[in-house]
Every structure is written in structure tokens, then in C-alpha cells.
Coordinates of C-alpha atoms and ligand atoms in Angstrom, one line a residue:
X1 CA -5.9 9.4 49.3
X2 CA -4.2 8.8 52.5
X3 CA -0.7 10.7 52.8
X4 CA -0.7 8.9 56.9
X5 CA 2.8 8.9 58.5
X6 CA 4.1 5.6 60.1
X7 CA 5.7 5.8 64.0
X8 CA 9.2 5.7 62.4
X9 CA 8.2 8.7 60.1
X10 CA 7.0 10.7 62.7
X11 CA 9.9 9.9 64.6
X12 CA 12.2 11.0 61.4
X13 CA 10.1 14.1 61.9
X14 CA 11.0 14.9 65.4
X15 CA 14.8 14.6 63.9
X16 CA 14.4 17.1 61.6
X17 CA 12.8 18.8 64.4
X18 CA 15.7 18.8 66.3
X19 CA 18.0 19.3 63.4
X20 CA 16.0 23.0 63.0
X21 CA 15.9 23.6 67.0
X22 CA 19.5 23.3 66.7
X23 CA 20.5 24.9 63.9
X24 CA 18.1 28.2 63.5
X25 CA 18.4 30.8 66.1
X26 CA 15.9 30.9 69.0
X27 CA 14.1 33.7 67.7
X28 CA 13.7 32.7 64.3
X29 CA 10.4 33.4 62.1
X30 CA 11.1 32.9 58.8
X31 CA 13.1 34.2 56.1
X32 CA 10.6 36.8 55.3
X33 CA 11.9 38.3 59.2
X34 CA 15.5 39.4 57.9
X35 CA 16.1 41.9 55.5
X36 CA 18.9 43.4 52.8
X37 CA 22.6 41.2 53.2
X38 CA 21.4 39.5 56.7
X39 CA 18.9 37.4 53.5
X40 CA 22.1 36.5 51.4
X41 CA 24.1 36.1 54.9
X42 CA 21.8 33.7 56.5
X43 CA 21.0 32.0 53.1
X44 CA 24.9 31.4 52.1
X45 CA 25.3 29.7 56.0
X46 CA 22.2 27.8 55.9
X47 CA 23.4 26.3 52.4
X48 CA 26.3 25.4 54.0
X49 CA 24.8 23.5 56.6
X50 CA 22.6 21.3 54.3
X51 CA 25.9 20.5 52.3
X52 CA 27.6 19.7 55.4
X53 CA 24.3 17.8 56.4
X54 CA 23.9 15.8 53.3
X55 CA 20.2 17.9 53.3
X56 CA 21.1 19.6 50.1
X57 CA 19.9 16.6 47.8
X58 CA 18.2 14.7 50.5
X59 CA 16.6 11.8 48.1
X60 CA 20.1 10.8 46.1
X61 CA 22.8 8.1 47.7
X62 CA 25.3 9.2 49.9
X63 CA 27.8 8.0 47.1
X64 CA 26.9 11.4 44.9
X65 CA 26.7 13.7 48.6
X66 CA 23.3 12.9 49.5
X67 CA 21.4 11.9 52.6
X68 CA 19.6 8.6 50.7
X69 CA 16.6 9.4 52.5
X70 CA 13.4 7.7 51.3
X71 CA 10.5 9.5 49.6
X72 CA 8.2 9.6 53.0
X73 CA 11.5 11.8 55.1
X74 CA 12.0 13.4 51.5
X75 CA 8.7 14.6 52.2
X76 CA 9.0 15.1 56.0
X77 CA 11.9 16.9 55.4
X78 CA 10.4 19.6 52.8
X79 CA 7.5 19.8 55.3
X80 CA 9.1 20.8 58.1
X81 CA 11.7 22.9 56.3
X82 CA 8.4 25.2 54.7
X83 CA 6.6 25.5 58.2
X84 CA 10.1 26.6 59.6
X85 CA 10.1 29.2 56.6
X86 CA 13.4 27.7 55.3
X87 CA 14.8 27.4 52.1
X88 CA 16.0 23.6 50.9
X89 CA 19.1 25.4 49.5
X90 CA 20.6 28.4 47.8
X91 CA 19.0 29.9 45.1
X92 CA 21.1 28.6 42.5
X93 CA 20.2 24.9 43.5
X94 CA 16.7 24.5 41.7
X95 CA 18.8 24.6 38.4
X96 CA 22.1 23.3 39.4
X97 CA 20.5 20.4 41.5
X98 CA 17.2 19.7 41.0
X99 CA 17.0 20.2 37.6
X100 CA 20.8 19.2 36.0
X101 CA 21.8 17.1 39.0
X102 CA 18.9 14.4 38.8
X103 CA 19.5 14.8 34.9
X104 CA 23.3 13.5 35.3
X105 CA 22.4 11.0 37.5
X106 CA 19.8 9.8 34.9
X107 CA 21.6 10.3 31.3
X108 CA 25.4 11.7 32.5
X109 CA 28.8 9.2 31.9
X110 CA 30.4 8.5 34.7
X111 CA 32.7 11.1 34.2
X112 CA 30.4 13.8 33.9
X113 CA 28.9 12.5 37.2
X114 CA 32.1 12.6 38.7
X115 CA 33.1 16.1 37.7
X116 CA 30.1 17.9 38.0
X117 CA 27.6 16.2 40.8
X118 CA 30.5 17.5 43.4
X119 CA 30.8 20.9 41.8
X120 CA 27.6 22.1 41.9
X121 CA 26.8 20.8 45.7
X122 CA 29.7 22.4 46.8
X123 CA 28.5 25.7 45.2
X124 CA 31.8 26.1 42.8
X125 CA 29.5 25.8 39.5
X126 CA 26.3 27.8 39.1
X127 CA 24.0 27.2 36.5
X128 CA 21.2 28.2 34.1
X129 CA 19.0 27.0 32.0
X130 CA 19.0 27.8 28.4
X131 CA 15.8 26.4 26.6
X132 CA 13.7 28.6 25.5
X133 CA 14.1 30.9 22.3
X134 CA 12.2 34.0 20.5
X135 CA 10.6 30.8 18.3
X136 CA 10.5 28.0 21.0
X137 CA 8.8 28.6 23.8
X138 CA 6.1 26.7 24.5
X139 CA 6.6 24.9 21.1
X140 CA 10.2 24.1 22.5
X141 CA 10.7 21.1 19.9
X142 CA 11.4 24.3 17.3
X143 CA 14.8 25.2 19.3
X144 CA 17.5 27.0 16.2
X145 CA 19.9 27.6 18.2
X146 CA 22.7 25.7 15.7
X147 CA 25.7 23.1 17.1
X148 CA 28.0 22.1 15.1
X149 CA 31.3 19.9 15.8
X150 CA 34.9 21.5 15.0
X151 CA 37.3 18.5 16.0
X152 CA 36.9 18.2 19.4
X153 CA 34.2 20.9 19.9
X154 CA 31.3 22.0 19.5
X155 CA 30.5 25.6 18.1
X156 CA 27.3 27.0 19.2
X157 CA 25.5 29.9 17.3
X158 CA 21.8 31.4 17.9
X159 CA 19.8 33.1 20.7
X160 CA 18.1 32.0 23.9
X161 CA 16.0 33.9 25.9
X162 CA 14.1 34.5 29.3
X163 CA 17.1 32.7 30.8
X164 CA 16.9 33.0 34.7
X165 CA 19.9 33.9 36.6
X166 CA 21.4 33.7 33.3
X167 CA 23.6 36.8 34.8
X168 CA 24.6 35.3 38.2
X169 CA 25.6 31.8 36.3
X170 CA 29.2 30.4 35.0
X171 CA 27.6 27.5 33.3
X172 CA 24.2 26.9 31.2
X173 CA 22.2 23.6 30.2
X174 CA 21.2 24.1 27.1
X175 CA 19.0 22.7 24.1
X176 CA 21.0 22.8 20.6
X177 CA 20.2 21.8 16.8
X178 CA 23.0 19.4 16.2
X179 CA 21.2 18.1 13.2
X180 CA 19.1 20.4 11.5
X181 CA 18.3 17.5 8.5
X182 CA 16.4 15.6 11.0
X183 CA 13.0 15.7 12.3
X184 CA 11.8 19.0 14.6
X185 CA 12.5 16.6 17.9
X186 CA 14.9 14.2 16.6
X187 CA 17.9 17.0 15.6
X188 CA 18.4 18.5 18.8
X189 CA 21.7 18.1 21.8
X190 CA 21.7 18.7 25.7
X191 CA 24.9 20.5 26.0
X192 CA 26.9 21.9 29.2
X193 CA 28.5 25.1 28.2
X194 CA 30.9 27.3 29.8
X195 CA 29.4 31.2 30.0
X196 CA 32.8 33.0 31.3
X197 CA 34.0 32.8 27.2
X198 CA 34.1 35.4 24.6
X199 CA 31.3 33.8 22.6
X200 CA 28.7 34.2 25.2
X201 CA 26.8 37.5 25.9
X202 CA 24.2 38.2 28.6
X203 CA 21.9 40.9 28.3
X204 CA 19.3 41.5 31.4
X205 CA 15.7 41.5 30.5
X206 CA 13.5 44.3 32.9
X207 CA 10.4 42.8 34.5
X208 CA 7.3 44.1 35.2
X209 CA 8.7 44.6 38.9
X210 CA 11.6 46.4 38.2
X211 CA 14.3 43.6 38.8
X212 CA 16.0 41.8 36.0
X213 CA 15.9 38.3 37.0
X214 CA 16.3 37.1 33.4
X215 CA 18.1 37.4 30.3
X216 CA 18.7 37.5 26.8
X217 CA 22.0 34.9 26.2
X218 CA 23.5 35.8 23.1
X219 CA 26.2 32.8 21.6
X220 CA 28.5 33.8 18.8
X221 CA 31.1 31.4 17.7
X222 CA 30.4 29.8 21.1
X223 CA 32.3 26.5 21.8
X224 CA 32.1 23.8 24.7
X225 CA 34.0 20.1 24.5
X226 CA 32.5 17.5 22.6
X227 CA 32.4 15.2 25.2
X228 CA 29.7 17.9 26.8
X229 CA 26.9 16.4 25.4
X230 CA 24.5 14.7 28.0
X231 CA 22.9 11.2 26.5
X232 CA 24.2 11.2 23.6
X233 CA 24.1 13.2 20.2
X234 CA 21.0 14.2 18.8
X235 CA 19.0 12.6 21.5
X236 CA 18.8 16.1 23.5
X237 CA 14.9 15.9 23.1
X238 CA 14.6 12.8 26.0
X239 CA 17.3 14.5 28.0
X240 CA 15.5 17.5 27.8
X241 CA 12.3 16.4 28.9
X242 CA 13.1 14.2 32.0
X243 CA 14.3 17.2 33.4
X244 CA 11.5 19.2 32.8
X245 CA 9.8 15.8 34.7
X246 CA 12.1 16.3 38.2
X247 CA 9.5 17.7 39.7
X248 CA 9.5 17.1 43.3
X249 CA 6.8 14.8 44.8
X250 CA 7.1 17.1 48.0
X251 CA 5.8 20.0 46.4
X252 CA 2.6 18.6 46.7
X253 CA 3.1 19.1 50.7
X254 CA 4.9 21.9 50.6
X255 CA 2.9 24.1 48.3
X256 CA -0.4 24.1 50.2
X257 CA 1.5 24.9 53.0
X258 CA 2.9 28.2 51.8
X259 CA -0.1 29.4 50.0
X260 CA -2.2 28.7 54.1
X261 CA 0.4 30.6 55.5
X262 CA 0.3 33.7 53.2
X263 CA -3.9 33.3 53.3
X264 CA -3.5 33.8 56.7
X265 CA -1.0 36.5 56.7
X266 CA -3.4 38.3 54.5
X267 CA -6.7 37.8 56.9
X268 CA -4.3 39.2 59.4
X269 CA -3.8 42.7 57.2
X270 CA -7.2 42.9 56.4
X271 CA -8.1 42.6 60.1
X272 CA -5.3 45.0 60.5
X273 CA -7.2 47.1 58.0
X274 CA -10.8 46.8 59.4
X275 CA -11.8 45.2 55.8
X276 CA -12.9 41.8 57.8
X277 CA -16.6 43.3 58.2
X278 CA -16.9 44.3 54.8
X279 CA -19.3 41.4 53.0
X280 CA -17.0 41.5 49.7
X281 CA -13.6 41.4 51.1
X282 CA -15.0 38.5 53.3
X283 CA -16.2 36.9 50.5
X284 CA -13.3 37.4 48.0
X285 CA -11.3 35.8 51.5
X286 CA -13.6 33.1 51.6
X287 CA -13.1 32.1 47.9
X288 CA -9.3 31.7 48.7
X289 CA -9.6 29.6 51.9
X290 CA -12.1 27.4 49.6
X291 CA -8.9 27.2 47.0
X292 CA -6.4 26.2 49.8
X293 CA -8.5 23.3 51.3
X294 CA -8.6 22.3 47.7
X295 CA -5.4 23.0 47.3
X296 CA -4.6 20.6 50.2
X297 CA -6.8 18.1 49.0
X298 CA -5.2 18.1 45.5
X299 CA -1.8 17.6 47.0
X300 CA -2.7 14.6 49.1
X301 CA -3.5 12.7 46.5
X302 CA -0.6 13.7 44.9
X303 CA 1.2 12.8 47.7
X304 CA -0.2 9.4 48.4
X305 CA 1.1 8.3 44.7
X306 CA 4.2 9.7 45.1
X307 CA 4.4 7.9 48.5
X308 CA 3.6 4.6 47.0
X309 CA 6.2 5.1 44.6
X310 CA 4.5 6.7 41.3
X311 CA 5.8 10.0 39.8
X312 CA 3.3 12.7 39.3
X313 CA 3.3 12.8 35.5
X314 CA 0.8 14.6 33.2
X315 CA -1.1 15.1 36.6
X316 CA 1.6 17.6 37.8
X317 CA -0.1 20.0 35.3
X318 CA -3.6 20.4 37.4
X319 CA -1.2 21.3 40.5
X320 CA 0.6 23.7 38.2
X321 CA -2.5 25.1 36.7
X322 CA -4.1 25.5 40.0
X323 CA -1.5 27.0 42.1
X324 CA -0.6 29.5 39.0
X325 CA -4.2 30.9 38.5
X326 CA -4.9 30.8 42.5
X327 CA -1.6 32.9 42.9
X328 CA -2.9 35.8 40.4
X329 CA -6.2 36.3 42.1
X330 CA -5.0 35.8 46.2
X331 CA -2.3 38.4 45.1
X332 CA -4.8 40.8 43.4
X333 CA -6.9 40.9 46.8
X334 CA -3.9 41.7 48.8
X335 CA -3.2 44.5 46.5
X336 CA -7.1 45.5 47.2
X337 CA -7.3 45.3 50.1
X338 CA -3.5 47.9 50.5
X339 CA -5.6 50.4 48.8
X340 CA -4.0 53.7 47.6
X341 CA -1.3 52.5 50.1
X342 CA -0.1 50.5 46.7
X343 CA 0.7 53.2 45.1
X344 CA 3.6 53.7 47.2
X345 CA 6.0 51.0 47.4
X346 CA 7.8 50.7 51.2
X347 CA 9.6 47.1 53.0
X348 CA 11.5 44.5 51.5
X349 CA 10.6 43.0 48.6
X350 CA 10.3 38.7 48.4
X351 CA 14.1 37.3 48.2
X352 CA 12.5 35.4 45.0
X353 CA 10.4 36.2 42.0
X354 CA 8.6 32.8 42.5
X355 CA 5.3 31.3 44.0
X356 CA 4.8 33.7 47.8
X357 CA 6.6 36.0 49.7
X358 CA 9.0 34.1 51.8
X359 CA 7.4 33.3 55.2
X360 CA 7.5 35.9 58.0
X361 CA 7.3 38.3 55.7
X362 CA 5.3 41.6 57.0
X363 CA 2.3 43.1 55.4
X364 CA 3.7 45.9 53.6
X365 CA 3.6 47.4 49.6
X366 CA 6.7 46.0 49.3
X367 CA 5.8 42.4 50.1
X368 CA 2.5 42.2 48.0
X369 CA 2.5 44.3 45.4
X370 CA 6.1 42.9 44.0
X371 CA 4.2 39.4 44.8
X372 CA 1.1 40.5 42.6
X373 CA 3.4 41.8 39.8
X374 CA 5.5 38.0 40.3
X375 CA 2.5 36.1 40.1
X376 CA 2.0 37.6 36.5
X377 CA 4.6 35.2 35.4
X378 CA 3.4 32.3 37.5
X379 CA 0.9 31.3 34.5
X380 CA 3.6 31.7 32.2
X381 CA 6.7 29.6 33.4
X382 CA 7.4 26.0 33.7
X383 CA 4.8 25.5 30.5
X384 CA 1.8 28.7 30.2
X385 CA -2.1 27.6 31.7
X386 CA -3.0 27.0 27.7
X387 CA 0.2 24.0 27.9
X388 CA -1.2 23.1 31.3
X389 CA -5.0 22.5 29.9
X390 CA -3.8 21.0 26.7
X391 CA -1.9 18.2 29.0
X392 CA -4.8 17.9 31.1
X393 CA -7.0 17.6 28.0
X394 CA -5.1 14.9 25.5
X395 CA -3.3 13.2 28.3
X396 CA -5.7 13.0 31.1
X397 CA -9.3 12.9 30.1
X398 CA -8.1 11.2 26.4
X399 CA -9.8 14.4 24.2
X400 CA -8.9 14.3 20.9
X401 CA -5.5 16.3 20.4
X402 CA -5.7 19.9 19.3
X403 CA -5.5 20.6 15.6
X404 CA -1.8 20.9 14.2
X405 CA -1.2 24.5 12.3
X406 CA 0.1 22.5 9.3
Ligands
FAD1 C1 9.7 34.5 35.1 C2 10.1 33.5 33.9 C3 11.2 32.8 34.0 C4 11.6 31.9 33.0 N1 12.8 31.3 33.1 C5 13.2 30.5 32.1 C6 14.5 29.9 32.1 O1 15.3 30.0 33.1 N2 14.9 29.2 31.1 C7 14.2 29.0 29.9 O2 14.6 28.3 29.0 N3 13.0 29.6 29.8 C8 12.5 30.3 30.9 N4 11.2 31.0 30.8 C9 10.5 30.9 29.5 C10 9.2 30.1 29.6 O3 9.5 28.7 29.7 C11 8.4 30.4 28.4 O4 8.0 31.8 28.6 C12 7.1 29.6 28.3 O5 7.5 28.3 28.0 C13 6.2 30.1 27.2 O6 6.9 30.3 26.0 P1 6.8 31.7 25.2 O7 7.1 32.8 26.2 O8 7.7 31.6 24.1 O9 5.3 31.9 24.8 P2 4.6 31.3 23.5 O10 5.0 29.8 23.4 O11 5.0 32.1 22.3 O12 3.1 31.4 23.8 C14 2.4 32.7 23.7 C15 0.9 32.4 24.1 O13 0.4 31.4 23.2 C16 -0.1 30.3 24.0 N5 0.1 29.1 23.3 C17 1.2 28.6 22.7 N6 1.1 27.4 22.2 C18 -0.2 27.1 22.4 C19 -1.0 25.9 22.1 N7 -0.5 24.9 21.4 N8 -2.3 25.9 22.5 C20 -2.9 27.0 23.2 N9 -2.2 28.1 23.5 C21 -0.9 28.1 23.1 C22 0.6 30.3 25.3 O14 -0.1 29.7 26.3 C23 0.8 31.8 25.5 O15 -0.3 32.4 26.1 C24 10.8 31.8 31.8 C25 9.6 32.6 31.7 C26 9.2 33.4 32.7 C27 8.0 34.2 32.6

């Protein structure tokens, strides 16, 4: 475990330094300091200087728009951006690049590479993902939603659901039964579809915190080209799960540092709040500051595989399991230690229903309470803490594998 920067990477570092010094303006504390349309206004022109930077997929060649950096300034990069409080791109980007981008460049022809990769850096194409259904969750293999060719189309019929930004998107990655004769994981197709057609319906789903970040997508008579299908036909099931596998070494250095900085914006309300001298409260603080050096410690390794060129795997699911069931408590406490004042919600609310409150942020009902209510959902998303501990069990300490129902 030794994440250590070489003399050029620090000196990359003092780049990006430089980059932020000379992009952000002088006064700048994070995105959590603007509120209302200055978020979507400062968001939209700091997307727009990662594109015209190359920043917005910093890791892939400067052939497909990006900067070719290597893992360690991947890493510096993400590190500096988080203690700056800046977002690595637009909201849309965690689908459109992260996820669908490194799965064209993986699985996509050359023409889908070509059409696409540009599209969705540029902004012109947003996208969502459609995976899960009312029966394929966290059993995904059981996806129904049926494909079926009509000449040169397919013709999608069926139901997804919990589909974020499903109604900001023009375009959804999605999981289809292209042959329902074959085996649960063999029968299924990673298809690009349109949204802006008749045969696509969108229905908001309410969360617990009042927004409607996700969706019901309804597909009737559907239809998207045949050529639309990303690695082949009935091979959707490989497809789909190397994207579920882009998961960013840099996390591991980024995460740890947004969880310290919302620990300490919290000590800071409860010092605000005169809790500090009460023995519970202190020790309730203490438990999370214990997490965070874990945390921290969790990530390094992480990172020091990552750095030597391994990708996370099955061990991506202790981080994910951690941060998760870390975020529900910490949240909880901030919500404690608000009081009655949580009873009345007053500030901005996080730009984002995931992980912390953007940086900056100030200690109000608005900030932690819709935090506490998000972190519901942390345990749920991007596989549930049951998925996370059956990983950990079969894959990582070799227990024998759970019981199948049948
Ligand atoms: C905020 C949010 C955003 C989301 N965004 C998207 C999105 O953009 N696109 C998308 O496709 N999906 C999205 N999802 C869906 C998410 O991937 C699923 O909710 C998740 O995979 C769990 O599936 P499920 O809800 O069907 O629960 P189920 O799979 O029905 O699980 C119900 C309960 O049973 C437990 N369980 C299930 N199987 C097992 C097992 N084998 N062993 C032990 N326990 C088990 C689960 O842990 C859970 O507690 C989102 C979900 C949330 C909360």
C-alpha cells in the first residue's frame, strides 16, 4: 500500500494547479457556494472548458477527444478537481461518458465509435441507462423487456424502471431479450435507442426527497436500427457487465476526500451548535472520523493496484459497501445534531442525489436533511449491500455460493 507520487507527478499536479488558478474565479469555494441557475450556469461553462481542455475523458487517446493522460494524472487530476470542489463534467457525463463511452471504445464498430464518442463529449446526445426492470433488479440476468428484428429494425416492447435522468435524456443504453429460447444470460442485446419517438414513454418516479430524479420508461412498439446493437446479438450480457465494471480507479482518491470534507463541515455545525461538549455527539463524531481514516486506508490500497495497472474488480464492492452504509449513519447524525430545526426545511438543496453535498455547501436543513433522505438510496444503487456482501463472500473470501431458489 503505497499510492507515493513521483517528481513528474507532482509536477503534473502543480499543472492542474494552475489549470484551476486560472480557470475558477478568485473567490471560488466550491460548488456547494452558488446557488439556483448560477449551479446550471457555472456547470454548463465549466463542461465546456473540460471539452475544450481534453479534461472531459482525461484517461482515453486524443484520437476519440481525450487528454491520453496516464492513470497516476488520471488520478491527480480527480484529486485536485474534488479538493477544488469541482465537478469532472456535466451531469449527464457519468452515463454518456463514463459508462457508454468506455463501453464503445471496448465493444462499439468503428462506426458507432465514430458517430457517437464525438456526440456525447460535445454534449449533443444525452443519455440514460435502461437496465433495470420491476423483475430484474438485482437479479438483472432476468431482463423481459422483448427485441425483436423487423427488417432493418429492431422493435422493442416491455418496461424499465428506476431510470435516472430518464426525463432529461434523448437516448437510453439498454438491456433487451433478443432471444427469449436461450439461456437467462445468453438471450439478451445492448441496444442504443432513440427516446424522442412515439414508442417511448417516460413517467417520473417521486423520491423520498420530493424530486423525481428517476423514471418509469415505458416502450411500445419501440424501434431503433439494427445496426444499434453494441457487441453483437445476443451477447448483451458481456456488454452489459464491463460497463457496470468502468468504475474509476480514482474514486478510491476522490471518495475519502469528500466524505473528510463533509466530516468536517459537520464538526463545524456542531461546534456551531455547542453539541461538541456533549459526550454522545462526541462520540457518534468520533465513530465517523474512525470510518474516514479507514476509508482512506481502504482507498490506498485500492489506489496502489490501480496505479500499478490492476482494475479494482470484485474488490470495488468493500469500497461500495463501505462508503454506502457510512453515508446513512454520518447523514443521520447531521440530521441529530439540526434538531427540531429538521423539521423545517430552508438553503439549497445538493445539485445531486448522489454520495455528499457538493463542497462548500453551508450547514443548513436544506443541505443535510435532503443528503440523509439521498443516502437512503446509496445502499440501494449500483448493486444493494446484500449484492455487495454476496460479492465479497463467493468472490473474495471463496465461501461457498448462496443457495439458488430453484
Ligand atoms: C437512486 C437510484 C437510481 C437508480 N438509477 C438506475 C438507472 O439509472 N438505471 C437502472 O437501470 N437502474 C437504476 N437503479 C436501480 C438499481 O440498480 C436497483 O434498484 C438495484 O439493482 C436493486 O434492484 P431492485 O430495486 O429491483 O431490488 P431487488 O433486486 O428486488 O431487491 C430487493 C431486496 O432484496 C435483496 N436481494 C435481492 N437479491 C438478493 C440475493 N441474491 N441475496 C440477498 N439479498 C438479495 C436486495 O438487496 C434488496 O434489499 C437505481 C436505483 C436507485 C435507488
Amino acid at each position: 500500500m503505497d499510492p507515493t507520487y513521483s517528481p513528474e507527478a507532482e509536477a503534473y499536479r502543480e499543472k492542474v494547479q494552475a489549470f484551476l488558478a486560472e480557470k475558477l474565479p478568485s473567490n471560488w469555494n466550491g460548488l456547494g457556494g452558488l446557488e439556483g441557475d448560477d449551479i446550471t450556469d457555472f456547470v454548463t461553462a465549466w463542461r465546456k472548458t473540460l471539452y475544450e481542455a481534453n479534461y472531459l475523458a482525461p484517461g482515453w487517446p486524443s484520437e476519440y477527444g481525450g487528454a491520453g493522460l496516464t492513470a497516476t494524472e488520471q488520478v491527480i487530476l480527480a484529486e485536485e478537481f474534488t479538493r477544488a470542489g469541482v465537478p469532472g463534467g456535466g451531469p449527464n457525463d457519468v452515463f454518456g461518458i463514463q459508462m457508454l463511452g468506455n463501453t464503445l471504445l471496448m465493444w462499439g464498430t468503428e462506426e458507432q465509435k465514430s458517430h457517437y464518442i464525438p456526440r456525447l463529449l460535445a454534449g449533443e446526445d444525452t443519455w440514460c441507462q435502461g437496465y433495470s426492470e420491476p423483475d430484474a433488479g438485482s437479479d438483472l440476468g432476468n431482463v423481459g423487456l422483448r427485441a425483436e428484428l423487423d427488417g432493418d429494425e429492431w422493435v422493442l416492447n416491455g418496461q424499465k424502471i428506476w431510470t435516472s435522468a430518464g426525463h432529461l435524456a434523448d437516448h437510453i443504453f439498454t438491456l433487451a431479450r433478443s432471444d427469449p429460447d436461450s439461456p437467462k444470460h445468453k438471450g439478451i442485446s445492448f441496444l442504443l435507442v432513440p427516446m424522442d419517438q412515439p414508442g417511448i414513454e417516460v413517467r417520473p418516479i417521486k423520491m423520498i426527497s420530493g424530486e423525481s430524479e428517476f423514471n418509469e420508461v415505458f416502450y411500445t412498439d419501440a424501434r431503433c436500427p439494427k445496426e444499434n446493437v453494441v457487441g453483437g446479438v445476443n451477447n448483451g450480457w458481456a456488454v452489459a457487465m464491463s460497463l457496470l465494471g468502468f468504475e474509476r480507479g480514482e474514486a478510491a482518491a476522490t471518495g475519502p476526500i469528500r466524505y473528510q470534507t463533509e466530516l468536517d463541515r459537520l464538526i463545524e455545525m456542531a461546534r456551531e451548535r455547542g453539541l461538541t461538549t456533549d459526550p454522545v455527539i462526541r462520540q457518534r463524531l468520533a465513530w465517523c472520523h474512525s470510518k474516514v481514516q479507514i476509508m482512506k486506508f481502504l482507498g490506498q490500497r485500492t489506489l496502489t493496484q490501480f496505479l500499478a495497472g490492476h482494475h479494482p474488480g470484485p474488490d470495488g464492492a468493500i469500497s461500495k459497501l463501505y462508503w454506502s452504509e457510512y453515508h446513512r449513519v454520518v447523514t443521520e447524525l447531521g440530521v441529530d445534531i439540526l434538531g427540531a430545526d429538521a423539521l423545517y426545511i430552508e438553503g439549497r438543496p445538493p445539485s445531486s442525489s448522489f454520495q455528499t453535498d457538493d463542497p462548500g455547501a453551508a450547514n443548513t436543513s436544506g443541505s443535510w436533511v435532503n443528503t440523509f433522505l439521498n443516502a437512503r438510496a446509496g445502499t440501494i444503487y449500483a448493486g444493494s449491500s446484500q449484492i455487495q456482501r454476496n460479492i465479497i463472500g463467493e468472490m473474495i473470501l471463496q465461501l461457498p455460493k448462496e443457495p439458488k431458489p430453484a
